CSV table of C-alpha atoms (C1' of nucleotides) in Angstrom, one decimal:
chain,number,residue,atom,x,y,z
J,1,MET,CA,155.9,65.5,166.2
J,2,SER,CA,153.4,68.1,167.2
J,3,THR,CA,156.2,70.5,166.6
J,4,ASP,CA,156.0,70.3,162.9
J,5,SER,CA,152.3,69.5,162.5
J,6,THR,CA,151.8,73.1,161.9
J,7,ARG,CA,154.6,73.1,159.4
J,8,THR,CA,153.2,70.3,157.4
J,9,ALA,CA,149.7,71.6,157.6
J,10,ILE,CA,151.0,74.8,156.0
J,11,LEU,CA,152.9,72.9,153.4
J,12,ASN,CA,149.9,70.8,152.4
J,13,ALA,CA,147.5,73.7,152.4
J,14,ALA,CA,149.9,75.8,150.3
J,15,GLU,CA,150.4,72.9,147.8
J,16,ARG,CA,146.7,72.3,147.5
J,17,LEU,CA,145.9,75.9,146.9
J,18,TYR,CA,148.7,76.6,144.5
J,19,ALA,CA,147.9,73.5,142.6
J,20,GLU,CA,144.3,74.5,142.3
J,21,ARG,CA,144.5,78.3,141.7
J,22,GLY,CA,148.0,79.1,140.7
J,23,PHE,CA,150.5,81.4,142.4
J,24,GLY,CA,148.9,84.7,141.5
J,25,ASP,CA,145.6,84.3,143.3
J,26,VAL,CA,146.7,82.7,146.6
J,27,THR,CA,147.7,84.8,149.5
J,28,LEU,CA,149.2,83.9,152.8
J,29,ARG,CA,145.9,84.5,154.5
J,30,ASP,CA,144.3,82.0,152.2
J,31,ILE,CA,146.9,79.4,153.1
J,32,VAL,CA,146.7,79.8,156.8
J,33,ALA,CA,142.9,79.7,156.6
J,34,GLU,CA,143.1,76.5,154.7
J,35,ALA,CA,145.6,75.1,157.1
J,36,GLY,CA,143.8,76.3,160.2
J,37,VAL,CA,146.8,78.0,161.7
J,38,ASN,CA,147.7,81.5,162.6
J,39,LEU,CA,149.0,84.0,160.0
J,40,ALA,CA,152.3,84.5,161.7
J,41,ALA,CA,153.0,80.8,161.7
J,42,VAL,CA,154.3,81.0,158.1
J,43,ASN,CA,156.9,83.5,158.9
J,44,TYR,CA,157.8,81.7,162.1
J,45,HIS,CA,158.3,78.3,160.4
J,46,PHE,CA,159.6,79.3,157.0
J,47,GLY,CA,160.9,82.8,157.3
J,48,SER,CA,159.0,84.3,154.4
J,49,LYS,CA,156.5,83.4,151.7
J,50,ASP,CA,159.2,83.0,149.1
J,51,GLU,CA,161.0,80.5,151.3
J,52,LEU,CA,157.8,78.5,151.8
J,53,ILE,CA,157.4,78.3,148.0
J,54,ALA,CA,161.0,77.4,147.5
J,55,GLU,CA,160.9,74.6,150.1
J,56,LEU,CA,157.8,73.2,148.6
J,57,PHE,CA,159.2,73.2,145.1
J,58,VAL,CA,162.5,71.7,146.1
J,59,SER,CA,161.0,68.9,148.1
J,60,ARG,CA,158.4,68.0,145.5
J,61,SER,CA,160.8,68.2,142.6
J,62,LEU,CA,163.3,65.9,144.4
J,63,ALA,CA,160.4,63.4,144.9
J,64,THR,CA,159.3,63.5,141.3
J,65,ASN,CA,162.9,63.2,140.0
J,66,ARG,CA,163.6,60.3,142.3
J,67,GLU,CA,160.5,58.5,141.0
J,68,ARG,CA,161.5,59.1,137.4
J,69,LEU,CA,165.0,57.9,137.9
J,70,ASN,CA,163.8,54.8,139.8
J,71,GLU,CA,161.7,53.8,136.8
J,72,LEU,CA,164.6,54.5,134.5
J,73,LYS,CA,167.0,52.5,136.4
J,74,ALA,CA,164.6,49.6,136.7
J,75,ALA,CA,164.1,49.6,133.0
J,76,GLU,CA,167.8,50.0,132.2
J,77,SER,CA,169.0,47.2,134.5
J,78,ALA,CA,166.3,45.0,133.2
J,79,GLY,CA,167.8,45.5,129.7
J,80,GLY,CA,171.4,45.1,130.8
J,81,GLY,CA,172.2,48.8,130.9
J,82,ARG,CA,170.2,49.8,127.8
J,83,ALA,CA,166.5,50.3,128.0
J,84,PRO,CA,164.2,50.3,125.0
J,85,ILE,CA,163.3,53.9,124.1
J,86,ASP,CA,159.7,53.6,125.0
J,87,ALA,CA,160.6,52.5,128.5
J,88,VAL,CA,162.9,55.5,128.9
J,89,LEU,CA,160.1,57.8,127.7
J,90,ARG,CA,157.6,56.1,130.0
J,91,ALA,CA,159.9,56.7,132.9
J,92,LEU,CA,160.0,60.4,131.9
J,93,VAL,CA,156.4,61.2,131.5
J,94,GLY,CA,154.7,58.4,133.5
J,95,PRO,CA,155.3,59.6,137.1
J,96,THR,CA,154.0,63.1,136.4
J,97,LEU,CA,151.0,62.0,134.5
J,98,ARG,CA,150.0,59.4,136.9
J,99,GLY,CA,150.5,61.9,139.7
J,100,CYS,CA,148.4,64.6,138.1
J,101,LEU,CA,145.5,62.6,136.7
J,102,GLY,CA,145.5,59.5,138.8
J,103,PRO,CA,143.2,58.8,141.8
J,104,ASP,CA,145.7,59.6,144.6
J,105,LYS,CA,144.7,63.0,145.9
J,106,GLN,CA,147.9,63.8,147.8
J,107,ARG,CA,150.1,63.0,144.8
J,108,SER,CA,147.7,64.8,142.6
J,109,ASP,CA,148.3,68.1,144.5
J,110,ALA,CA,152.0,67.6,144.4
J,111,ALA,CA,152.1,66.9,140.6
J,112,ARG,CA,149.8,69.8,139.8
J,113,PHE,CA,151.8,72.1,141.9
J,114,MET,CA,154.9,71.1,139.9
J,115,ILE,CA,153.1,71.8,136.7
J,116,ARG,CA,152.1,75.2,137.9
J,117,ALA,CA,155.7,75.9,139.0
J,118,SER,CA,157.0,74.9,135.7
J,119,ILE,CA,154.7,77.3,134.0
J,120,GLU,CA,154.2,80.4,136.0
J,121,ALA,CA,157.8,80.7,137.0
J,122,VAL,CA,157.3,82.8,140.1
J,123,ALA,CA,160.5,84.5,141.3
J,124,PRO,CA,161.6,82.2,144.1
J,125,ILE,CA,161.3,79.2,141.9
J,126,ARG,CA,163.0,80.6,138.9
J,127,LYS,CA,166.4,80.6,140.6
J,128,ILE,CA,166.2,76.9,141.6
J,129,LYS,CA,164.8,75.7,138.3
J,130,ASN,CA,168.1,75.3,136.6
J,131,ARG,CA,168.7,72.0,138.3
J,132,GLU,CA,165.9,70.5,136.3
J,133,ILE,CA,168.1,70.8,133.2
J,134,ASP,CA,170.7,68.5,134.8
J,135,HIS,CA,168.0,66.1,135.6
J,136,LEU,CA,166.8,66.1,132.0
J,137,ARG,CA,170.3,65.6,130.8
J,138,ARG,CA,170.3,62.2,132.4
J,139,PHE,CA,167.3,61.2,130.4
J,140,ALA,CA,168.9,62.6,127.3
J,141,ALA,CA,171.8,60.3,128.0
J,142,ALA,CA,169.6,57.3,128.5
J,143,MET,CA,167.8,58.1,125.3
J,144,ARG,CA,171.2,58.3,123.5
J,145,ARG,CA,172.0,54.8,124.9
J,146,SER,CA,168.7,53.5,123.6
J,147,LEU,CA,169.1,55.0,120.1
J,148,PRO,CA,172.9,55.0,119.5
J,149,GLY,CA,172.8,56.2,115.9
J,150,LEU,CA,170.5,59.2,116.4
J,151,PRO,CA,171.9,62.7,116.2
J,152,ASP,CA,171.8,64.6,119.5
J,153,VAL,CA,169.6,67.3,118.1
J,154,GLU,CA,166.9,64.7,117.5
J,155,ILE,CA,167.2,63.4,121.0
J,156,TYR,CA,166.6,66.8,122.4
J,157,TRP,CA,163.6,67.5,120.2
J,158,GLY,CA,162.1,64.2,121.1
J,159,LEU,CA,162.6,64.8,124.8
J,160,HIS,CA,161.1,68.2,124.4
J,161,PHE,CA,158.1,67.0,122.6
J,162,ALA,CA,157.4,64.2,125.0
J,163,LEU,CA,157.4,66.7,127.9
J,164,ALA,CA,155.4,69.1,125.9
J,165,MET,CA,152.6,66.6,125.3
J,166,ALA,CA,152.6,65.4,128.9
J,167,HIS,CA,152.5,68.8,130.4
J,168,GLN,CA,149.9,70.3,128.1
J,169,THR,CA,147.7,67.3,128.6
J,170,ILE,CA,147.7,67.9,132.4
J,171,ARG,CA,147.5,71.7,132.1
J,172,ASP,CA,144.7,71.9,129.6
J,173,SER,CA,142.9,68.6,130.1
J,174,GLU,CA,139.7,70.6,130.6
J,175,ARG,CA,139.9,72.1,127.2
J,176,LEU,CA,140.6,68.8,125.5
J,177,GLU,CA,137.7,67.3,127.3
J,178,ARG,CA,135.3,70.0,126.2
J,179,LEU,CA,136.7,70.2,122.7
J,180,SER,CA,136.1,66.5,122.3
J,181,ASP,CA,132.8,66.4,124.0
J,182,GLY,CA,134.2,63.9,126.5
J,183,LYS,CA,135.3,61.5,123.7
J,184,CYS,CA,138.9,61.8,124.9
J,185,ASP,CA,139.0,59.7,128.1
J,186,LEU,CA,141.2,61.5,130.6
J,187,ASP,CA,140.6,59.0,133.3
J,188,ASP,CA,142.5,56.3,131.4
J,189,VAL,CA,145.9,57.6,132.6
J,190,ASP,CA,147.8,54.5,131.4
J,191,GLY,CA,146.3,54.7,128.0
J,192,MET,CA,147.2,58.4,127.8
J,193,ILE,CA,150.8,57.6,128.8
J,194,GLU,CA,151.1,55.0,126.1
J,195,ARG,CA,149.7,57.4,123.6
J,196,ILE,CA,152.2,60.0,124.4
J,197,VAL,CA,155.1,57.5,124.5
J,198,ALA,CA,154.0,56.1,121.2
J,199,VAL,CA,153.9,59.5,119.5
J,200,SER,CA,157.3,60.4,121.0
J,201,VAL,CA,158.8,57.2,119.7
J,202,LEU,CA,157.5,58.1,116.3
J,203,ALA,CA,158.9,61.6,116.6
J,204,LEU,CA,162.3,60.0,117.3
J,205,GLY,CA,162.3,58.2,114.1
J,206,GLY,CA,159.7,55.6,114.3
J,207,ASN,CA,159.7,52.0,115.2
J,208,ALA,CA,163.1,51.2,113.8
J,209,ALA,CA,164.6,51.9,117.1
J,210,THR,CA,164.3,49.0,119.5
J,211,ASP,CA,163.4,45.4,119.8
J,212,ALA,CA,160.1,46.7,121.2
J,213,GLY,CA,157.7,44.1,120.0
J,214,ASP,CA,154.6,46.4,119.7
J,215,THR,CA,155.4,50.0,119.4
J,216,LYS,CA,152.2,50.5,117.6
J,217,PRO,CA,151.2,53.7,115.7
J,218,ALA,CA,150.0,56.4,118.0
J,219,ALA,CA,146.7,56.6,116.4
J,220,ARG,CA,145.3,53.5,118.0
J,221,ARG,CA,143.1,53.4,120.9
J,222,GLY,CA,144.8,53.7,124.3
J,223,ARG,CA,146.9,50.8,125.6
A,1,MET,CA,144.5,110.2,115.9
A,2,SER,CA,145.8,112.0,118.9
A,3,THR,CA,142.7,111.0,120.6
A,4,ASP,CA,143.5,107.3,120.9
A,5,SER,CA,147.3,107.6,120.7
A,6,THR,CA,147.2,107.3,124.4
A,7,ARG,CA,144.9,104.3,124.2
A,8,THR,CA,147.1,102.5,121.8
A,9,ALA,CA,150.2,103.4,123.7
A,10,ILE,CA,148.7,101.8,126.7
A,11,LEU,CA,147.7,98.7,124.8
A,12,ASN,CA,151.1,98.3,123.3
A,13,ALA,CA,152.9,98.8,126.5
A,14,ALA,CA,150.6,96.4,128.4
A,15,GLU,CA,151.1,93.8,125.7
A,16,ARG,CA,154.8,94.1,125.7
A,17,LEU,CA,155.1,93.9,129.5
A,18,TYR,CA,152.6,91.1,129.9
A,19,ALA,CA,154.4,89.2,127.1
A,20,GLU,CA,157.7,89.7,128.8
A,21,ARG,CA,156.9,89.3,132.4
A,22,GLY,CA,153.6,87.6,132.7
A,23,PHE,CA,150.5,88.9,134.4
A,24,GLY,CA,151.6,88.5,138.0
A,25,ASP,CA,154.5,90.9,138.0
A,26,VAL,CA,153.1,93.8,136.0
A,27,THR,CA,151.3,96.6,137.7
A,28,LEU,CA,149.3,99.5,136.2
A,29,ARG,CA,152.1,101.8,137.2
A,30,ASP,CA,154.6,99.7,135.2
A,31,ILE,CA,152.3,100.0,132.2
A,32,VAL,CA,151.8,103.7,132.3
A,33,ALA,CA,155.5,104.2,132.9
A,34,GLU,CA,156.3,102.1,129.8
A,35,ALA,CA,153.6,103.9,127.8
A,36,GLY,CA,154.7,107.4,129.0
A,37,VAL,CA,151.2,108.3,130.1
A,38,ASN,CA,149.5,109.2,133.3
A,39,LEU,CA,148.3,106.6,135.7
A,40,ALA,CA,144.7,107.7,135.5
A,41,ALA,CA,144.6,107.3,131.8
A,42,VAL,CA,144.1,103.5,132.1
A,43,ASN,CA,140.9,103.9,134.0
A,44,TYR,CA,139.8,106.8,131.8
A,45,HIS,CA,140.2,104.9,128.6
A,46,PHE,CA,139.4,101.4,129.6
A,47,GLY,CA,137.4,101.6,132.9
A,48,SER,CA,139.6,99.2,134.8
A,49,LYS,CA,142.6,97.0,134.6
A,50,ASP,CA,140.6,93.9,133.9
A,51,GLU,CA,138.8,95.6,131.0
A,52,LEU,CA,142.2,96.6,129.6
A,53,ILE,CA,143.4,93.0,129.8
A,54,ALA,CA,140.1,91.7,128.3
A,55,GLU,CA,140.2,94.1,125.4
A,56,LEU,CA,143.8,93.2,124.7
A,57,PHE,CA,143.0,89.5,124.7
A,58,VAL,CA,139.9,89.8,122.5
A,59,SER,CA,141.6,91.9,119.9
A,60,ARG,CA,144.7,89.8,119.7
A,61,SER,CA,142.9,86.5,119.7
A,62,LEU,CA,140.7,87.7,116.9
A,63,ALA,CA,143.8,88.6,114.9
A,64,THR,CA,145.4,85.3,115.5
A,65,ASN,CA,142.3,83.3,114.7
A,66,ARG,CA,141.8,85.3,111.5
A,67,GLU,CA,145.3,84.6,110.4
A,68,ARG,CA,144.9,80.9,111.1
A,69,LEU,CA,141.6,80.7,109.2
A,70,ASN,CA,143.0,82.6,106.3
A,71,GLU,CA,145.8,80.0,105.9
A,72,LEU,CA,143.3,77.2,106.3
A,73,LYS,CA,141.0,78.6,103.7
A,74,ALA,CA,143.8,79.2,101.2
A,75,ALA,CA,144.9,75.6,101.7
A,76,GLU,CA,141.4,74.2,101.4
A,77,SER,CA,140.4,76.1,98.3
A,78,ALA,CA,143.7,75.2,96.7
A,79,GLY,CA,142.8,71.6,97.2
A,80,GLY,CA,139.2,71.9,96.2
A,81,GLY,CA,137.7,72.1,99.6
A,82,ARG,CA,139.9,69.4,101.2
A,83,ALA,CA,143.4,70.4,102.3
A,84,PRO,CA,146.1,67.8,103.0
A,85,ILE,CA,146.5,67.2,106.7
A,86,ASP,CA,149.9,68.8,106.9
A,87,ALA,CA,148.5,72.0,105.5
A,88,VAL,CA,145.8,72.1,108.0
A,89,LEU,CA,148.2,71.6,110.8
A,90,ARG,CA,150.5,74.2,109.4
A,91,ALA,CA,147.7,76.7,109.4
A,92,LEU,CA,147.0,75.9,113.0
A,93,VAL,CA,150.5,76.2,114.5
A,94,GLY,CA,152.3,78.3,111.9
A,95,PRO,CA,150.9,81.8,112.7
A,96,THR,CA,151.6,81.5,116.4
A,97,LEU,CA,155.1,80.1,116.0
A,98,ARG,CA,156.0,82.6,113.4
A,99,GLY,CA,154.6,85.3,115.6
A,100,CYS,CA,156.4,84.3,118.7
A,101,LEU,CA,159.8,83.3,117.4
A,102,GLY,CA,160.1,85.2,114.2
A,103,PRO,CA,161.8,88.6,113.6
A,104,ASP,CA,158.7,90.9,113.7
A,105,LYS,CA,158.8,92.6,117.1
A,106,GLN,CA,155.3,93.8,117.2
A,107,ARG,CA,153.8,90.4,116.3
A,108,SER,CA,156.2,88.8,118.7
A,109,ASP,CA,154.7,90.7,121.6
A,110,ALA,CA,151.2,89.8,120.5
A,111,ALA,CA,151.9,86.1,120.1
A,112,ARG,CA,153.8,85.9,123.4
A,113,PHE,CA,151.0,87.7,125.1
A,114,MET,CA,148.6,85.1,123.8
A,115,ILE,CA,150.7,82.3,125.1
A,116,ARG,CA,150.8,83.9,128.5
A,117,ALA,CA,147.1,84.3,128.4
A,118,SER,CA,146.6,80.7,127.5
A,119,ILE,CA,148.7,79.6,130.4
A,120,GLU,CA,148.2,81.9,133.4
A,121,ALA,CA,144.5,82.2,132.9
A,122,VAL,CA,144.0,85.4,134.8
A,123,ALA,CA,140.4,86.1,135.9
A,124,PRO,CA,139.2,88.5,133.2
A,125,ILE,CA,140.5,86.2,130.5
A,126,ARG,CA,139.2,83.0,131.8
A,127,LYS,CA,135.6,84.0,131.1
A,128,ILE,CA,136.2,84.9,127.5
A,129,LYS,CA,138.4,81.9,126.7
A,130,ASN,CA,135.6,79.6,125.9
A,131,ARG,CA,135.3,81.0,122.4
A,132,GLU,CA,138.7,79.5,121.6
A,133,ILE,CA,137.0,76.1,121.7
A,134,ASP,CA,134.7,77.0,118.9
A,135,HIS,CA,137.7,78.2,116.9
A,136,LEU,CA,139.5,74.9,117.4
A,137,ARG,CA,136.4,73.0,116.4
A,138,ARG,CA,136.7,74.5,113.0
A,139,PHE,CA,140.2,73.0,112.7
A,140,ALA,CA,138.9,69.7,114.0
A,141,ALA,CA,136.4,69.8,111.2
A,142,ALA,CA,139.0,70.6,108.6
A,143,MET,CA,141.2,67.7,109.9
A,144,ARG,CA,138.2,65.4,109.6
A,145,ARG,CA,137.8,66.4,106.0
A,146,SER,CA,141.5,65.7,105.4
A,147,LEU,CA,141.4,62.3,107.1
A,148,PRO,CA,137.9,61.0,106.5
A,149,GLY,CA,138.4,57.5,107.9
A,150,LEU,CA,140.0,58.6,111.2
A,151,PRO,CA,137.9,58.3,114.4
A,152,ASP,CA,137.1,61.6,116.0
A,153,VAL,CA,139.0,60.8,119.1
A,154,GLU,CA,142.2,60.6,117.2
A,155,ILE,CA,141.5,63.9,115.5
A,156,TYR,CA,141.2,65.6,118.9
A,157,TRP,CA,144.3,64.0,120.3
A,158,GLY,CA,146.3,65.0,117.2
A,159,LEU,CA,145.0,68.6,117.4
A,160,HIS,CA,145.8,68.6,121.1
A,161,PHE,CA,149.4,67.3,120.6
A,162,ALA,CA,150.1,69.7,117.8
A,163,LEU,CA,149.1,72.7,119.9
A,164,ALA,CA,151.0,71.2,122.9
A,165,MET,CA,154.3,71.0,121.0
A,166,ALA,CA,153.9,74.4,119.5
A,167,HIS,CA,153.0,76.1,122.8
A,168,GLN,CA,155.6,74.4,124.8
A,169,THR,CA,158.3,75.2,122.3
A,170,ILE,CA,157.4,78.9,122.6
A,171,ARG,CA,157.0,78.9,126.3
A,172,ASP,CA,160.1,77.0,127.2
A,173,SER,CA,162.4,77.6,124.2
A,174,GLU,CA,165.0,78.8,126.7
A,175,ARG,CA,165.1,75.4,128.4
A,176,LEU,CA,165.4,73.5,125.2
A,177,GLU,CA,168.2,75.8,124.0
A,178,ARG,CA,170.1,75.3,127.3
A,179,LEU,CA,169.4,71.6,127.4
A,180,SER,CA,170.7,71.1,123.9
A,181,ASP,CA,173.7,73.4,124.3
A,182,GLY,CA,172.3,75.4,121.4
A,183,LYS,CA,172.1,72.4,119.1
A,184,CYS,CA,168.4,72.9,118.6
A,185,ASP,CA,168.2,75.9,116.3
A,186,LEU,CA,165.3,78.0,117.5
A,187,ASP,CA,165.8,80.7,114.9
A,188,ASP,CA,164.8,78.4,112.2
A,189,VAL,CA,161.1,78.9,112.7
A,190,ASP,CA,160.1,77.3,109.4
A,191,GLY,CA,162.1,74.2,110.2
A,192,MET,CA,160.5,74.1,113.6
A,193,ILE,CA,157.0,74.4,112.2
A,194,GLU,CA,157.7,71.6,109.7
A,195,ARG,CA,159.1,69.5,112.5
A,196,ILE,CA,156.0,69.9,114.6
A,197,VAL,CA,153.7,69.4,111.7
A,198,ALA,CA,155.6,66.2,110.7
A,199,VAL,CA,155.3,64.7,114.2
A,200,SER,CA,151.6,65.6,114.4
A,201,VAL,CA,151.0,63.9,111.1
A,202,LEU,CA,152.7,60.8,112.4
A,203,ALA,CA,150.6,61.1,115.6
A,204,LEU,CA,147.5,61.1,113.4
A,205,GLY,CA,148.3,57.8,111.9
A,206,GLY,CA,151.4,58.3,109.8
A,207,ASN,CA,152.3,59.4,106.3
A,208,ALA,CA,149.4,57.8,104.5
A,209,ALA,CA,147.6,61.1,104.4
A,210,THR,CA,148.9,63.4,101.7
A,211,ASP,CA,151.2,63.9,98.8
A,212,ALA,CA,153.1,66.3,100.9
A,213,GLY,CA,156.0,67.1,98.7
A,214,ASP,CA,158.9,67.3,101.0
A,215,THR,CA,157.7,66.9,104.6
A,216,LYS,CA,161.0,65.5,105.6
A,217,PRO,CA,160.7,63.0,108.5
A,218,ALA,CA,160.8,64.6,111.9
A,219,ALA,CA,163.8,62.6,112.8
A,220,ARG,CA,166.3,61.3,110.4
A,221,ARG,CA,167.1,58.0,111.9
A,222,GLY,CA,170.7,56.8,111.6
A,223,ARG,CA,169.7,54.1,109.4
Y,1,DG,C1',138.9,134.7,121.3
Y,2,DA,C1',135.2,132.9,124.3
Y,3,DT,C1',133.0,128.5,125.4
Y,4,DA,C1',131.9,123.6,125.9
Y,5,DG,C1',133.6,119.1,125.8
Y,6,DT,C1',137.7,115.9,126.0
Y,7,DT,C1',141.6,114.5,127.8
Y,8,DT,C1',145.5,114.8,131.0
Y,9,DC,C1',147.5,115.4,135.4
Y,10,DA,C1',149.0,115.3,140.4
Y,11,DT,C1',147.2,113.5,144.3
Y,12,DA,C1',144.5,111.0,147.5
Y,13,DC,C1',142.0,106.9,149.0
Y,14,DA,C1',140.6,102.4,150.7
Y,15,DA,C1',141.9,97.7,150.5
Y,16,DG,C1',145.0,94.0,150.5
Y,17,DC,C1',149.5,92.3,150.8
Y,18,DG,C1',153.7,90.2,153.4
Y,19,DT,C1',155.9,90.9,157.5
Y,20,DT,C1',156.8,92.2,162.4
Y,21,DT,C1',155.9,92.5,167.2
Y,22,DG,C1',155.2,91.4,171.9
Y,23,DA,C1',152.3,89.2,174.9
Y,24,DA,C1',149.8,84.8,175.9
Y,25,DT,C1',150.0,79.9,175.8
Y,26,DT,C1',151.9,75.5,175.7
Y,27,DG,C1',155.2,71.6,176.6
Y,28,DC,C1',158.7,69.7,179.2
Y,29,DA,C1',162.8,69.3,182.5
Y,30,DA,C1',164.3,69.8,187.1
U,1,DT,C1',155.2,73.0,191.5
U,2,DT,C1',158.6,76.3,189.2
U,3,DG,C1',161.3,77.9,185.3
U,4,DC,C1',162.5,78.2,180.6
U,5,DA,C1',162.2,77.7,175.8
U,6,DA,C1',159.3,76.8,171.9
U,7,DT,C1',155.2,77.9,169.8
U,8,DT,C1',150.8,80.3,168.9
U,9,DC,C1',148.1,84.3,168.8
U,10,DA,C1',145.8,89.0,167.9
U,11,DA,C1',147.0,93.1,166.4
U,12,DA,C1',149.4,96.3,163.9
U,13,DC,C1',153.0,97.9,160.6
U,14,DG,C1',154.6,99.8,156.2
U,15,DC,C1',154.1,99.2,151.5
U,16,DT,C1',151.9,98.5,147.0
U,17,DT,C1',148.0,97.8,144.6
U,18,DG,C1',143.8,99.4,141.6
U,19,DT,C1',140.7,103.1,141.6
U,20,DA,C1',138.6,107.9,142.3
U,21,DT,C1',138.7,112.9,142.3
U,22,DG,C1',138.8,117.6,140.9
U,23,DA,C1',141.6,120.9,138.9
U,24,DA,C1',144.4,122.0,134.8
U,25,DA,C1',145.4,121.7,129.9
U,26,DC,C1',144.0,120.9,125.6
U,27,DT,C1',140.8,120.8,121.1
U,28,DA,C1',137.5,122.4,118.3
U,29,DT,C1',133.3,125.1,117.1
U,30,DC,C1',131.2,129.3,116.9
DNA sequence: GATAGTTTCATACAAGCGTTTGAATTGCAA
DNA sequence: TTGCAATTCAAACGCTTGTATGAAACTATC
């Protein structure tokens, strides 16, 4: 217990700082100061800075992926193995968006860290990142089940656009807020998710897809 | 002249390396090696590394913005002051996408550099970046002229989503290519632009907007 | 062709980085 | 308690970074 309190203090501090400032500006000395531990503790517990980052990334991406797949499975089993497309997309972008922009501070750091990691592509992460492709393939497969007639290439573009909108919204929420003079409500996470899901459904060929009582046009107020 | 041949050699080398590897991994020594000049030349001609980056960013963003506004103006004056919404969006995302993924090497470096700059947000750039908001406001205004009835908040979300798709496509084109096993053709830049424009138009409330000769639907549904 | 002003060059510098070290401290079993 | 392993700590290491320096090489005007 007290054994790895130092370990987890380092992990949390690193995650918080990386999430906030990115990988470029955060040194080991910043991390240990934030964690309130000695400088050498990082190398003692993790071996090197790169291994710290890698461990952080692996554990967090496993958590995010698990959350996504849980939502997906729930939706698919509710629909007898075939979820409506909007539910699939919601399972894809929901966990990340709720994590980044929701109220939970701990999850917020984790989600923001993942966004940073997906963008800045620092060396130790680049090598592990290939696994994400496999994870996304499972969503591509689920989308294919939801939209049986749709050519594969459209599935991939739709998936790509959905992630693009979700990530950019997190990454540059500040710009959107300033650009819109606060008119775009970034605290309404659920509304935002629905907005992104709705646009993605349209991108995939519109409302013809599912039963989906109310896939309304994207350009409606949130929710 | 021979006077600023060193200057421009440094600028080009820096742009190329930053575009390729990001800001974190490129040192002044890398840049001067690529440019074939002496290490001290950077400080002699630019004063500091930060000022080099800032000058690069300012000059390139002016060029990109000019290109966008030219396209916008051409479209608006062709329509008597009011361009169809797809033309406005095309002027917004076209220059960057053509720059990044097109065949022109020089422009490619410039556009990729701008994407990096918009993501990694290194210190010297962060301060200047506010101007981009003003530039985007001009596009928001043009979109408002194209879609007079639409609430402002929808305009901003549409603008945001359009940029999100364009940027993510550039940034992570490799992932999309691998995910789709090469089925998504990333060499067809014009097709890609039309795809993003079409989805953005849908996001803004559907096809009701323009004549829009042959904006083929983003996704051809099976039926 | 001598001179003054630019520009280039090799080299050095201080600061910050990740990492290592070896001694001090702690926790726990016998 | 004593003994031993695990952990923490202050200090230093070697290396790379951006920057500064002063001499050398160039360019152009007279």
